[in-house]
Amino acid sequence: MTVPVITIDGPSGTGKGTLANSLASMLRWHLLDSGALYRIVAVGAESRGITRDNLTDLTAFVRSMEVSFSTEFPGSIVLEGQEISDIVRLEESGNKASLVAVIPEVREALLQRQRAFRRLPGLVADGRDMGTVVFPDSPMKFFLTASAQVRAQRRYKQLINKGVSVNLRGLLLDIQTRDERDSTRAVAPLLPADDAIIMDTDAMNAAQVLAEASNRIRAVLGLDITHTISGNDNLPG
Ligand code: DC
């Protein structure tokens, strides 16, 4: 039996993580946050002194690293016995992830690991190349977009609410640099699949994105998603 997969791709700050989490919990499907895997590679390699030009050690690390995403403690990430979720979620870890993500050997080494998340009853996979490379046979693909300005504003609000002092202009520059790198790399660049539904979330909140996605899922997969998210939810990164 083919295990169903819903793919959600797009740059950071478009609300794809929020949508993926909501869909996975409402459908009770597995969740793959592939960006977290690239972040873990970047953070884990750096703390082991493995540089990006040392392809032998880097790919050996990617193939052998023991990672667990806790279902008991949502958001928890353990790498070889060490809780690393706080460092993995840092803005700078996203930038470092984008740098290791251009390396074809790293992408190749992560491919099977990502596909192993595809288990019954189904998978919601969020990233940059879920619909184009990792799960091209998915019948339900979303590609979320939003302007860099709106994404920087969302991230700014999120960090300020967490008590982190940030500079909006710096965030915007980081987003633009990361978009450029992710979109122009030679292997698996950030691109919508030909059969992806493109959703511009500039003027949408989380509930609206979820409602729109739910309608599409009902139409394409015949699954009915009843959701409870309040209409005022903002879209986080
Ligand atoms: O979604 P995120 O911000 O956690 O992703 C961090 C970086 O990882 C992103 O800038 C590019 C890379 N990435 C990727 O190349 N392919 C994916 N499927 C997911 C993330």
CSV table of N, CA, C and O and ligand atoms in Angstrom, one decimal, residues 9 12 16 33-36 38-39 89 94 97-98 101 107 114 126-130 178 182 185, ligand 1:
chain,number,residue,atom,x,y,z
A,9,ASP,N,6.3,23.0,0.8
A,9,ASP,CA,7.6,23.6,0.5
A,9,ASP,C,7.4,25.1,0.5
A,9,ASP,O,6.3,25.7,0.4
A,12,SER,N,11.5,30.2,4.4
A,12,SER,CA,11.1,30.3,5.9
A,12,SER,C,10.2,31.6,6.1
A,12,SER,O,10.3,32.6,5.3
A,16,LYS,N,4.8,27.6,6.6
A,16,LYS,CA,4.7,26.2,6.2
A,16,LYS,C,4.9,25.2,7.5
A,16,LYS,O,4.2,24.2,7.5
A,33,ASP,N,10.1,17.5,9.6
A,33,ASP,CA,10.6,18.9,9.5
A,33,ASP,C,12.0,18.7,8.9
A,33,ASP,O,13.0,18.6,9.6
A,34,SER,N,12.1,18.8,7.6
A,34,SER,CA,13.4,18.5,6.9
A,34,SER,C,14.4,19.6,7.2
A,34,SER,O,15.6,19.4,7.2
A,35,GLY,N,13.9,20.8,7.4
A,35,GLY,CA,14.8,21.9,7.7
A,35,GLY,C,15.6,21.6,9.0
A,35,GLY,O,16.7,21.9,9.1
A,36,ALA,N,14.9,21.0,10.0
A,36,ALA,CA,15.5,20.6,11.2
A,36,ALA,C,16.7,19.7,11.0
A,36,ALA,O,17.7,19.8,11.6
A,38,TYR,N,18.6,19.5,8.3
A,38,TYR,CA,19.8,20.3,7.8
A,38,TYR,C,20.4,21.2,8.9
A,38,TYR,O,21.6,21.3,9.0
A,39,ARG,N,19.6,21.7,9.8
A,39,ARG,CA,20.1,22.4,10.9
A,39,ARG,C,20.9,21.5,11.8
A,39,ARG,O,22.0,21.9,12.3
A,89,ARG,N,17.2,25.8,16.8
A,89,ARG,CA,16.1,26.8,16.4
A,89,ARG,C,16.7,28.2,16.2
A,89,ARG,O,16.0,29.1,15.8
A,94,GLY,N,19.8,28.4,11.2
A,94,GLY,CA,19.1,28.3,9.9
A,94,GLY,C,20.1,28.8,8.7
A,94,GLY,O,20.1,28.2,7.7
A,97,ALA,N,22.6,26.1,8.2
A,97,ALA,CA,21.9,24.9,7.5
A,97,ALA,C,21.9,25.2,6.0
A,97,ALA,O,22.1,24.3,5.2
A,98,SER,N,21.5,26.4,5.7
A,98,SER,CA,21.5,26.8,4.3
A,98,SER,C,22.8,26.6,3.6
A,98,SER,O,22.9,26.2,2.4
A,101,ALA,N,23.4,22.9,3.1
A,101,ALA,CA,22.3,22.4,2.2
A,101,ALA,C,22.7,22.5,0.7
A,101,ALA,O,22.1,21.9,-0.1
A,107,ARG,N,23.0,16.4,0.8
A,107,ARG,CA,21.6,16.2,0.4
A,107,ARG,C,21.3,14.7,0.1
A,107,ARG,O,20.3,14.1,0.5
A,114,GLN,N,15.2,10.9,5.1
A,114,GLN,CA,13.9,11.6,5.0
A,114,GLN,C,12.8,10.7,4.5
A,114,GLN,O,11.7,10.7,5.0
A,126,ASP,N,7.7,18.9,5.4
A,126,ASP,CA,7.8,20.3,5.2
A,126,ASP,C,9.3,20.6,4.9
A,126,ASP,O,10.2,20.1,5.5
A,127,GLY,N,9.5,21.5,3.9
A,127,GLY,CA,10.9,21.8,3.5
A,127,GLY,C,11.1,22.7,2.3
A,127,GLY,O,10.3,23.6,2.1
A,128,ARG,N,12.1,22.4,1.5
A,128,ARG,CA,12.3,23.1,0.3
A,128,ARG,C,12.2,22.3,-1.0
A,128,ARG,O,11.8,22.8,-2.0
A,129,ASP,N,12.4,21.0,-0.9
A,129,ASP,CA,12.4,20.1,-2.0
A,129,ASP,C,11.6,18.8,-1.8
A,129,ASP,O,11.8,17.8,-2.4
A,130,MET,N,10.6,18.9,-0.9
A,130,MET,CA,9.8,17.8,-0.6
A,130,MET,C,9.0,17.3,-1.8
A,130,MET,O,8.9,16.1,-2.1
A,178,ARG,N,19.5,34.2,2.4
A,178,ARG,CA,19.2,32.7,2.5
A,178,ARG,C,18.3,32.3,1.3
A,178,ARG,O,18.5,31.3,0.7
A,182,ASP,N,19.3,29.5,-1.3
A,182,ASP,CA,18.4,28.3,-1.4
A,182,ASP,C,17.8,28.1,-2.8
A,182,ASP,O,17.6,27.0,-3.3
A,185,ARG,N,20.9,27.3,-5.7
A,185,ARG,CA,21.9,26.2,-5.7
A,185,ARG,C,21.7,25.2,-6.8
A,185,ARG,O,20.5,25.1,-7.3
B,1,DC,O1,13.1,25.4,7.0
B,1,DC,P1,14.4,25.8,7.8
B,1,DC,O2,14.5,27.3,8.0
B,1,DC,O3,14.5,25.1,9.1
B,1,DC,O4,15.6,25.3,6.9
B,1,DC,C1,16.9,25.7,7.1
B,1,DC,C2,17.8,25.6,5.9
B,1,DC,O5,17.9,24.2,5.5
B,1,DC,C3,17.2,26.3,4.6
B,1,DC,O6,17.6,27.7,4.5
B,1,DC,C4,17.7,25.5,3.5
B,1,DC,C5,17.9,24.1,4.1
B,1,DC,N1,16.8,23.2,3.7
B,1,DC,C6,17.0,22.6,2.4
B,1,DC,O7,17.9,22.9,1.7
B,1,DC,N2,16.1,21.6,2.0
B,1,DC,C7,15.0,21.3,2.8
B,1,DC,N3,14.2,20.3,2.4
B,1,DC,C8,14.8,21.9,4.1
B,1,DC,C9,15.8,22.9,4.5
